[in-house]
Coordinates of C-alpha atoms in Angstrom, one line a residue:
X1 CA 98.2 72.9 131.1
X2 CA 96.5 75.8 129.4
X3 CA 96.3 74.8 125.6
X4 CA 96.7 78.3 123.4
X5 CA 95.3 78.1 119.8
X6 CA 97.2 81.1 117.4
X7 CA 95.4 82.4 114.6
X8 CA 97.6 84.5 112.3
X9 CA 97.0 85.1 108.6
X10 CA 101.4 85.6 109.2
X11 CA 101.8 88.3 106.5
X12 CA 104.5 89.8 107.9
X13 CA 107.5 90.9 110.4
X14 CA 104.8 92.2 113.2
X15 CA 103.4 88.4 112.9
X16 CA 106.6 86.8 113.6
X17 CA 108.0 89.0 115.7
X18 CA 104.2 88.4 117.8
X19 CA 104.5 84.3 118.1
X20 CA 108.3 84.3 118.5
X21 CA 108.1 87.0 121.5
X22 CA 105.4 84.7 123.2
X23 CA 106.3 81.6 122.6
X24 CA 110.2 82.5 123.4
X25 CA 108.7 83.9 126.9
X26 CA 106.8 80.8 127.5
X27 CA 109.7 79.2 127.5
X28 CA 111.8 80.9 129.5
X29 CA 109.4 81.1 132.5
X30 CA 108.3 77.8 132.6
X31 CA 104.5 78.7 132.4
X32 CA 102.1 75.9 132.7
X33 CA 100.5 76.7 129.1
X34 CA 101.8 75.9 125.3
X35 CA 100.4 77.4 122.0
X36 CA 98.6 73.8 120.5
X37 CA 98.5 74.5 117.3
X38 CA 99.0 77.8 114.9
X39 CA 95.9 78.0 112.3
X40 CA 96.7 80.2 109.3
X41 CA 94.0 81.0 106.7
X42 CA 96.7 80.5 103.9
X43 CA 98.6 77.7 102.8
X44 CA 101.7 76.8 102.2
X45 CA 103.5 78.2 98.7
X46 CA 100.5 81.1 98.6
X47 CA 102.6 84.0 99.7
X48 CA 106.3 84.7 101.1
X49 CA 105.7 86.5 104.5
X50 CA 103.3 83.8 105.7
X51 CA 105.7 81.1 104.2
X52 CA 108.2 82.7 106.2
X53 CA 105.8 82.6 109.5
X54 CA 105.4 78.7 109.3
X55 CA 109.2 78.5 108.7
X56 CA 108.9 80.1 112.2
X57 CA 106.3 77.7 113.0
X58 CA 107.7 74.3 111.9
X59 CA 111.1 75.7 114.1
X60 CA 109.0 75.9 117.3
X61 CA 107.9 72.2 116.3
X62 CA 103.7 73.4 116.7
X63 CA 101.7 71.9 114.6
X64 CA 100.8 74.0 111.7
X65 CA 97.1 73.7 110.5
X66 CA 95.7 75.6 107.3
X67 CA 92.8 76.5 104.8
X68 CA 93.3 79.0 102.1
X69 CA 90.5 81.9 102.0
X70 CA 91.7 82.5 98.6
X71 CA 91.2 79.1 97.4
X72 CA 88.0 79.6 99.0
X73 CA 87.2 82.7 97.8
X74 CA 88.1 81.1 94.1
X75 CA 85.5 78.1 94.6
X76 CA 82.5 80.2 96.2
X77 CA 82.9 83.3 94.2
X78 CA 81.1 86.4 94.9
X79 CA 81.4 88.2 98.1
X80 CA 83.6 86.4 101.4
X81 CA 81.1 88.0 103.9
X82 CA 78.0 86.3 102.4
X83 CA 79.9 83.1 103.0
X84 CA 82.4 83.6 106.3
X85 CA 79.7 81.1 108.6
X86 CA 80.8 78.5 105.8
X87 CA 84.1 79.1 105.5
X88 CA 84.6 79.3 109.6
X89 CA 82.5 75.7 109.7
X90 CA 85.4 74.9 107.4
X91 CA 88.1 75.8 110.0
X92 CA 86.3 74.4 113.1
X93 CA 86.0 70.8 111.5
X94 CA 89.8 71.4 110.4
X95 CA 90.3 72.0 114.5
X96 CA 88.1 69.1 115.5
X97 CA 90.9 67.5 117.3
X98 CA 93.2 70.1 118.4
X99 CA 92.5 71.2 122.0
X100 CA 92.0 75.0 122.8
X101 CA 91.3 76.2 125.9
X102 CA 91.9 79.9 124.3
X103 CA 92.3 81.1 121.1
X104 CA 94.5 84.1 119.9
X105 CA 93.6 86.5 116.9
X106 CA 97.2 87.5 116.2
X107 CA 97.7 89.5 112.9
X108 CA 94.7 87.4 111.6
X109 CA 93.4 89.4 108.7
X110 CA 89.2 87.7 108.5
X111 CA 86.6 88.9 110.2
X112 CA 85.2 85.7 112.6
X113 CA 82.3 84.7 112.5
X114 CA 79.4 85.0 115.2
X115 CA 79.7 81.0 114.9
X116 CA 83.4 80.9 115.3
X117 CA 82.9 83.7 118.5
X118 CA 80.4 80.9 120.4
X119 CA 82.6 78.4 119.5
X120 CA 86.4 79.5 121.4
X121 CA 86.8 82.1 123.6
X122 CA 89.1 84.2 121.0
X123 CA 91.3 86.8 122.4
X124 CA 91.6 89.9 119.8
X125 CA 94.9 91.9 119.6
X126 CA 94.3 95.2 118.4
X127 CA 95.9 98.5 118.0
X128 CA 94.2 101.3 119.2
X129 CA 92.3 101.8 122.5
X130 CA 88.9 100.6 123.6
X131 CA 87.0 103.5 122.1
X132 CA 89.7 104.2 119.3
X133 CA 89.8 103.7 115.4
X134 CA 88.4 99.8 114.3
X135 CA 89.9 98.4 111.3
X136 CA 93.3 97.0 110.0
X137 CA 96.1 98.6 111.3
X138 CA 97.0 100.7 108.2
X139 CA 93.2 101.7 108.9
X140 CA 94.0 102.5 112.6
X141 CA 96.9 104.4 111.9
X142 CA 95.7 106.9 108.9
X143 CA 92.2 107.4 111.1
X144 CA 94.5 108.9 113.9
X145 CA 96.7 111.4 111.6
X146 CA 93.2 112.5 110.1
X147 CA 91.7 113.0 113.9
X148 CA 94.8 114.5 114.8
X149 CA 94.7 112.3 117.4
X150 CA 97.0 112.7 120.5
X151 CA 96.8 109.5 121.9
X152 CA 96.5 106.0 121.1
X153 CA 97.6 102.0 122.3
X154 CA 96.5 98.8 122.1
X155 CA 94.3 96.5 123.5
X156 CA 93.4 92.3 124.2
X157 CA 89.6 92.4 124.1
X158 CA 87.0 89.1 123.7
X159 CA 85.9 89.1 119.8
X160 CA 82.2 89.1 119.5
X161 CA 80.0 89.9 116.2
X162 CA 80.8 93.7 116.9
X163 CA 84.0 93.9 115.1
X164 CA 87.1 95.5 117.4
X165 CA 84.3 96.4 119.9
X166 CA 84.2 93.5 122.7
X167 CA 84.9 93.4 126.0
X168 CA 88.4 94.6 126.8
X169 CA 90.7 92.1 128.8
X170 CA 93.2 94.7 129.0
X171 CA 94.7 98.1 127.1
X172 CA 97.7 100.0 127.2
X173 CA 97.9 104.1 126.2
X174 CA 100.5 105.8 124.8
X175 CA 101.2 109.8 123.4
X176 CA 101.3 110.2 119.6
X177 CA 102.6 114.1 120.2
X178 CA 105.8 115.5 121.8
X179 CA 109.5 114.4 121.5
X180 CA 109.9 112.1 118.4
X181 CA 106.4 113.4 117.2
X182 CA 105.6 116.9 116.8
X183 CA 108.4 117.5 113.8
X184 CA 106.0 115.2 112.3
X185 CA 103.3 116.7 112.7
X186 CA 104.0 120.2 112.0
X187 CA 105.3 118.8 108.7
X188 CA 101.7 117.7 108.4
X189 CA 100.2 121.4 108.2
X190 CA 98.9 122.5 105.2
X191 CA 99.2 119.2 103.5
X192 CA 96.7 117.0 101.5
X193 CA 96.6 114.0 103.6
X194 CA 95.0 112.6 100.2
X195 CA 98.1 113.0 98.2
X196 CA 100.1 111.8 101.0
X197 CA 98.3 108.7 100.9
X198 CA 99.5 108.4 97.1
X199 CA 102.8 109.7 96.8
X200 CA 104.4 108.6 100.7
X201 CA 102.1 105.9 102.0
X202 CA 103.2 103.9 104.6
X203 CA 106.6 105.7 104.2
X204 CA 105.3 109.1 105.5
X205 CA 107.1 109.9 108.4
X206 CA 104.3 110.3 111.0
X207 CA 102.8 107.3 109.6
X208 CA 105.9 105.7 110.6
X209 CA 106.0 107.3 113.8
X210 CA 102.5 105.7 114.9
X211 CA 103.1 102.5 113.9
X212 CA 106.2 101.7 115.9
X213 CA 104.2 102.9 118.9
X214 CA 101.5 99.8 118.2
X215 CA 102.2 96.4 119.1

């Protein structure tokens, strides 16, 4: 039995939709492997989309485990970075006893640790291609409209120090131009991406576009 450990920070509808796709497919084919435990890096009552994700949990019936980075944050003050190694030594004695074989980074919003990297083999998903935009997704997807990128995808690579930069288990590509795409990005000429930033955010159409071409 392969033992899966899923680390999600479970902001949102891309994490649930993430676990419940995976764990519904384990199901239905049988394979010899079970997430072990989900590990969030809030708690319970600290926000509404992650409260949601471990209502998603607790119906799957995998143990939940947790340890607020804002509580954290709160009690260490000053900067997380100068502090992740501590915080991570945190989490690992919180996972003492829960067997992983793998772990999953899946929507999980802290950078690990070099410590944390030695200590699973952590699978990271990310949204762009091997040699594409690093970064947070929003990050991803506003570096390709200022590129004028015409391609992009996603990947499962090993996490290492190098943020979004380890070996690459796997990658898919797909076209950002064409049908469903180039209204978009004619409406694009001319503008301030700037002031699109501002007014339209995440509602811009092209933005929109991208995004439902990530995972």
């Amino acid at each position: 039995m392969l033992n899966i450990g899923w680390f999600s920070t479970g902001r949102g509808e891309g994490s649930r939709g993430l676990l419940n796709f995976v764990q519904k497919r384990l199901n239905e084919t049988g394979a010899n492997a079970r997430i072990n435990f989900v590990f969030s890096n809030r708690g319970r009552g600290e926000a509404e989309g992650s409260d949601e994700f471990f209502s998603l949990v607790d119906g799957f019936g995998i143990p939940l485990i947790t340890h607020s980075s804002m509580e954290f944050r709160k009690e260490t003050g000053g900067r997380f970075s100068d502090h992740r190694e501590e915080f991570d030594q945190q989490v690992m004695d919180k996972l003492a006893g829960s067997e992983a074989d793998v772990c999953v980074l899946a929507g999980y919003m802290l950078i690990v640790s070099g410590k944390m990297c030695r200590q699973y083999p952590l699978l990271n998903l990310h949204p762009a291609l091997p040699d594409g935009p690093t970064g947070t997704w929003q990050e991803v997807v506003w570096e390709l409209i200022e590129t004028r990128a015409t391609m992009t995808g996603a990947m499962v690579h090993l996490a290492t120090e190098e943020v979004d930069r380890g070996p690459v288990v796997s990658y898919v590509t797909v076209p950002i131009t064409g049908p469903g795409f180039d209204e978009y990005w004619q409406a694009l000429e001319g503008q301030n991406l700037g002031a699109i930033k501002k007014t339209k955010g995440e509602d811009f159409a092209l933005f929109q576009a991208i995004r439902r071409e990530q995972y």
